[in-house]
CSV table of C-alpha atoms in Angstrom, one decimal:
chain,number,residue,atom,x,y,z
Q,1,UNK,CA,88.1,13.4,41.5
Q,2,UNK,CA,86.7,10.1,40.3
Q,3,UNK,CA,84.6,10.1,37.0
Q,4,UNK,CA,82.9,6.8,37.8
Q,5,UNK,CA,79.3,6.8,38.3
Q,6,UNK,CA,78.2,5.3,41.6
Q,7,UNK,CA,75.6,2.6,41.2
Q,8,UNK,CA,72.3,3.1,42.9
Q,9,UNK,CA,71.9,0.8,46.0
Q,10,UNK,CA,68.1,-0.1,45.6
Q,11,UNK,CA,68.0,-1.4,49.1
Q,12,UNK,CA,69.3,1.6,50.6
Q,13,UNK,CA,66.8,3.6,48.7
Q,14,UNK,CA,64.0,1.3,50.1
Q,15,UNK,CA,65.1,1.7,53.6
Q,16,UNK,CA,65.1,5.5,53.5
Q,17,UNK,CA,61.7,5.7,51.8
Q,18,UNK,CA,60.3,3.5,54.3
Q,19,UNK,CA,61.9,5.5,57.1
Q,20,UNK,CA,60.5,8.8,55.5
Q,21,UNK,CA,57.1,7.2,55.4
Q,22,UNK,CA,57.6,6.4,59.2
Q,23,UNK,CA,57.2,2.6,58.6
Q,24,UNK,CA,59.1,0.0,60.5
Q,25,UNK,CA,60.5,-3.1,58.8
Q,26,UNK,CA,57.7,-5.2,60.6
Q,27,UNK,CA,55.1,-3.2,59.0
Q,28,UNK,CA,56.5,-3.5,55.6
Q,29,UNK,CA,57.0,-7.2,56.0
Q,30,UNK,CA,53.5,-7.7,57.0
Q,31,UNK,CA,52.2,-5.8,54.0
Q,32,UNK,CA,54.4,-8.1,51.8
Q,33,UNK,CA,53.6,-11.3,53.5
Q,34,UNK,CA,57.3,-11.9,54.5
Q,35,UNK,CA,59.6,-11.8,57.7
Q,36,UNK,CA,61.3,-8.8,59.1
Q,37,UNK,CA,64.5,-10.5,58.3
Q,38,UNK,CA,63.6,-10.8,54.8
Q,39,UNK,CA,63.0,-6.9,54.6
Q,40,UNK,CA,66.5,-6.5,56.1
Q,41,UNK,CA,68.1,-8.6,53.7
Q,42,UNK,CA,66.4,-6.6,51.0
Q,43,UNK,CA,67.4,-3.4,52.3
Q,44,UNK,CA,71.0,-4.4,52.6
Q,45,UNK,CA,71.1,-5.7,48.9
Q,46,UNK,CA,72.3,-3.4,46.1
Q,47,UNK,CA,69.6,-4.8,43.5
Q,48,UNK,CA,66.2,-6.2,44.1
Q,49,UNK,CA,64.2,-8.2,41.7
Q,50,UNK,CA,61.7,-6.2,39.5
Q,51,UNK,CA,58.6,-8.0,40.6
Q,52,UNK,CA,59.7,-7.6,44.4
Q,53,UNK,CA,60.5,-4.0,43.7
Q,54,UNK,CA,57.0,-3.4,42.4
Q,55,UNK,CA,55.4,-5.0,45.4
Q,56,UNK,CA,57.4,-2.9,47.7
Q,57,UNK,CA,56.8,0.3,45.8
Q,58,UNK,CA,52.9,-0.6,46.0
Q,59,UNK,CA,53.4,-1.2,49.9
Q,60,UNK,CA,55.3,2.1,50.3
Q,61,UNK,CA,52.8,4.0,48.2
Q,62,UNK,CA,55.4,5.3,45.8
Q,63,UNK,CA,56.5,4.4,42.1
Q,64,UNK,CA,59.2,2.0,41.3
Q,65,UNK,CA,60.9,5.0,39.6
Q,66,UNK,CA,60.8,6.8,42.8
Q,67,UNK,CA,62.7,4.1,44.5
Q,68,UNK,CA,65.2,3.6,41.8
Q,69,UNK,CA,65.8,7.4,41.3
Q,70,UNK,CA,65.6,8.3,45.2
Q,71,UNK,CA,68.4,10.9,46.3
Q,72,UNK,CA,69.0,12.0,49.6
Q,73,UNK,CA,70.2,15.3,48.2
Q,74,UNK,CA,67.1,15.9,46.0
Q,75,UNK,CA,64.9,15.4,49.2
Q,76,UNK,CA,66.9,17.8,51.2
Q,77,UNK,CA,66.9,20.2,48.3
Q,78,UNK,CA,63.0,19.9,47.9
Q,79,UNK,CA,62.7,20.4,51.8
Q,80,UNK,CA,65.1,23.5,51.6
Q,81,UNK,CA,63.2,25.2,48.7
Q,82,UNK,CA,59.5,24.6,50.1
Q,83,UNK,CA,59.9,24.9,53.6
Q,84,UNK,CA,59.6,28.7,54.5
Q,85,UNK,CA,59.5,29.7,58.1
Q,86,UNK,CA,61.2,32.9,58.6
Q,87,UNK,CA,63.8,31.4,56.1
Q,88,UNK,CA,65.3,28.8,58.5
Q,89,UNK,CA,65.4,25.3,57.8
Q,90,UNK,CA,66.7,23.5,61.0
Q,91,UNK,CA,65.3,19.9,60.3
Q,92,UNK,CA,62.7,20.2,63.0
Q,93,UNK,CA,64.8,22.3,65.3
Q,94,UNK,CA,62.8,25.7,64.6
Q,95,UNK,CA,60.0,25.1,67.0
Q,96,UNK,CA,57.6,27.9,67.4
Q,97,UNK,CA,55.8,27.7,70.6
Q,98,UNK,CA,52.4,29.5,70.7
Q,99,UNK,CA,52.5,29.9,74.7
Q,100,UNK,CA,55.0,30.7,77.2
Q,101,UNK,CA,56.5,27.5,78.8
Q,102,UNK,CA,57.4,29.3,81.9
Q,103,UNK,CA,53.6,30.4,82.3
Q,104,UNK,CA,52.8,26.6,82.3
Q,105,UNK,CA,55.5,25.9,84.8
Q,106,UNK,CA,54.2,28.5,87.1
Q,107,UNK,CA,50.6,27.4,86.5
Q,108,UNK,CA,51.8,23.8,87.4
Q,109,UNK,CA,53.6,25.0,90.5
Q,110,UNK,CA,50.5,27.0,91.8
Q,111,UNK,CA,48.2,23.8,91.2
Q,112,UNK,CA,50.9,21.7,93.2
Q,113,UNK,CA,50.8,24.3,96.0
Q,114,UNK,CA,46.9,24.4,96.1
Q,115,UNK,CA,46.9,20.5,96.2
Q,116,UNK,CA,49.3,20.8,99.3
Q,117,UNK,CA,47.1,23.4,101.0
Q,118,UNK,CA,44.1,21.3,100.5
Q,119,UNK,CA,45.7,18.2,101.8
Q,120,UNK,CA,46.9,20.1,105.0
Q,121,UNK,CA,43.5,21.4,105.6
Q,122,UNK,CA,42.0,18.0,105.1
Q,123,UNK,CA,44.5,16.3,107.5
Q,124,UNK,CA,43.8,19.1,110.0
Q,125,UNK,CA,40.0,18.2,109.8
Q,126,UNK,CA,40.8,14.7,110.4
Q,127,UNK,CA,42.9,15.3,113.4
Q,128,UNK,CA,40.6,17.6,115.0
Q,129,UNK,CA,37.7,15.1,114.5
Q,130,UNK,CA,35.6,17.5,112.2
Protein backbone atom coordinates (compact mmCIF):
# COMPACT_ATOMS: atom_id res chain seq x y z
CA UNK A 1 0.00 0.00 0.00
CA UNK A 2 1.34 3.42 -0.92
CA UNK A 3 2.11 5.90 1.83
CA UNK A 4 2.09 8.86 -0.54
CA UNK A 5 -0.51 11.49 0.25
CA UNK A 6 -2.90 12.07 -2.60
CA UNK A 7 -3.03 15.76 -3.47
CA UNK A 8 -6.41 17.50 -3.51
CA UNK A 9 -7.83 18.16 -6.95
CA UNK A 10 -9.47 21.54 -6.33
CA UNK A 11 -11.20 21.61 -9.71
CA UNK A 12 -12.86 18.26 -9.06
CA UNK A 13 -13.95 19.49 -5.62
CA UNK A 14 -15.51 22.56 -7.21
CA UNK A 15 -17.31 20.36 -9.72
CA UNK A 16 -18.73 18.04 -7.04
CA UNK A 17 -19.82 20.93 -4.81
CA UNK A 18 -21.49 22.61 -7.79
CA UNK A 19 -23.29 19.36 -8.62
CA UNK A 20 -24.39 18.91 -5.01
CA UNK A 21 -25.83 22.42 -5.14
CA UNK A 22 -27.69 21.34 -8.32
CA UNK A 23 -26.00 24.11 -10.27
CA UNK A 24 -24.98 23.83 -13.91
CA UNK A 25 -21.66 25.11 -15.22
CA UNK A 26 -23.56 27.83 -17.12
CA UNK A 27 -25.09 29.16 -13.90
CA UNK A 28 -21.74 29.27 -12.12
CA UNK A 29 -20.18 30.92 -15.17
CA UNK A 30 -22.90 33.57 -15.17
CA UNK A 31 -22.40 34.22 -11.44
CA UNK A 32 -18.67 34.71 -12.02
CA UNK A 33 -19.01 36.64 -15.28
CA UNK A 34 -17.05 34.09 -17.30
CA UNK A 35 -17.86 31.53 -19.99
CA UNK A 36 -18.98 27.95 -19.42
CA UNK A 37 -15.74 26.85 -21.07
CA UNK A 38 -13.78 28.72 -18.40
CA UNK A 39 -15.67 26.86 -15.66
CA UNK A 40 -14.95 23.58 -17.43
CA UNK A 41 -11.25 24.44 -17.56
CA UNK A 42 -11.26 25.39 -13.85
CA UNK A 43 -12.97 22.11 -12.92
CA UNK A 44 -10.34 20.18 -14.87
CA UNK A 45 -7.49 22.02 -13.10
CA UNK A 46 -5.79 20.49 -10.11
CA UNK A 47 -5.07 23.93 -8.66
CA UNK A 48 -7.01 27.19 -8.77
CA UNK A 49 -5.78 30.72 -8.09
CA UNK A 50 -6.73 31.82 -4.56
CA UNK A 51 -8.71 34.92 -5.65
CA UNK A 52 -10.68 32.85 -8.19
CA UNK A 53 -11.31 30.23 -5.50
CA UNK A 54 -12.73 32.93 -3.19
CA UNK A 55 -15.08 34.08 -5.97
CA UNK A 56 -16.20 30.52 -6.70
CA UNK A 57 -16.78 29.78 -3.02
CA UNK A 58 -18.92 32.92 -2.73
CA UNK A 59 -20.95 31.96 -5.84
CA UNK A 60 -21.50 28.45 -4.45
CA UNK A 61 -22.35 29.76 -1.00
CA UNK A 62 -19.62 27.79 0.74
CA UNK A 63 -16.27 28.59 2.34
CA UNK A 64 -12.93 28.28 0.56
CA UNK A 65 -11.96 25.71 3.19
CA UNK A 66 -15.02 23.64 2.33
CA UNK A 67 -13.86 23.46 -1.29
CA UNK A 68 -10.26 22.72 -0.34
CA UNK A 69 -11.20 20.03 2.17
CA UNK A 70 -14.14 18.51 0.29
CA UNK A 71 -14.27 14.74 0.53
CA UNK A 72 -16.76 12.33 -1.05
CA UNK A 73 -16.26 9.97 1.89
CA UNK A 74 -17.10 12.71 4.38
CA UNK A 75 -20.30 13.61 2.53
CA UNK A 76 -21.40 9.98 2.41
CA UNK A 77 -20.50 9.57 6.07
CA UNK A 78 -22.58 12.62 7.03
CA UNK A 79 -25.53 11.38 4.98
CA UNK A 80 -25.20 7.89 6.42
CA UNK A 81 -25.09 9.17 9.99
CA UNK A 82 -27.85 11.76 9.72
CA UNK A 83 -30.41 10.19 7.39
CA UNK A 84 -32.70 7.98 9.45
CA UNK A 85 -35.61 6.41 7.63
CA UNK A 86 -36.12 2.93 9.03
CA UNK A 87 -32.34 2.68 9.25
CA UNK A 88 -31.94 2.43 5.48
CA UNK A 89 -29.88 4.68 3.23
CA UNK A 90 -30.48 3.91 -0.42
CA UNK A 91 -29.42 7.16 -2.09
CA UNK A 92 -32.99 8.10 -2.94
CA UNK A 93 -34.21 4.57 -3.65
CA UNK A 94 -36.13 4.36 -0.39
CA UNK A 95 -39.28 6.04 -1.64
CA UNK A 96 -42.22 5.95 0.73
CA UNK A 97 -45.43 6.49 -1.19
CA UNK A 98 -48.32 7.89 0.88
CA UNK A 99 -50.94 6.43 -1.48
CA UNK A 100 -51.44 3.14 -3.24
CA UNK A 101 -50.25 3.55 -6.84
CA UNK A 102 -52.60 0.78 -7.96
CA UNK A 103 -55.56 2.82 -6.66
CA UNK A 104 -54.41 5.72 -8.83
CA UNK A 105 -54.19 3.46 -11.90
CA UNK A 106 -57.71 2.15 -11.26
CA UNK A 107 -58.98 5.69 -10.74
CA UNK A 108 -57.44 6.77 -14.04
CA UNK A 109 -58.87 3.74 -15.84
CA UNK A 110 -62.36 4.45 -14.48
CA UNK A 111 -62.11 8.07 -15.62
CA UNK A 112 -61.06 6.96 -19.11
CA UNK A 113 -63.94 4.48 -19.31
CA UNK A 114 -66.38 7.20 -18.26
CA UNK A 115 -65.01 9.59 -20.89
CA UNK A 116 -65.47 6.90 -23.55
CA UNK A 117 -69.06 6.27 -22.39
CA UNK A 118 -69.79 10.00 -22.52
CA UNK A 119 -68.30 10.22 -25.99
CA UNK A 120 -70.41 7.29 -27.27
CA UNK A 121 -73.54 8.83 -25.74
CA UNK A 122 -72.77 12.19 -27.34
CA UNK A 123 -72.15 10.64 -30.76
CA UNK A 124 -75.36 8.61 -30.56
CA UNK A 125 -77.29 11.82 -29.82
CA UNK A 126 -75.69 13.47 -32.85
CA UNK A 127 -76.52 10.54 -35.13
CA UNK A 128 -80.11 10.37 -33.91
CA UNK A 129 -80.55 14.09 -34.51
CA UNK A 130 -81.36 14.99 -30.94
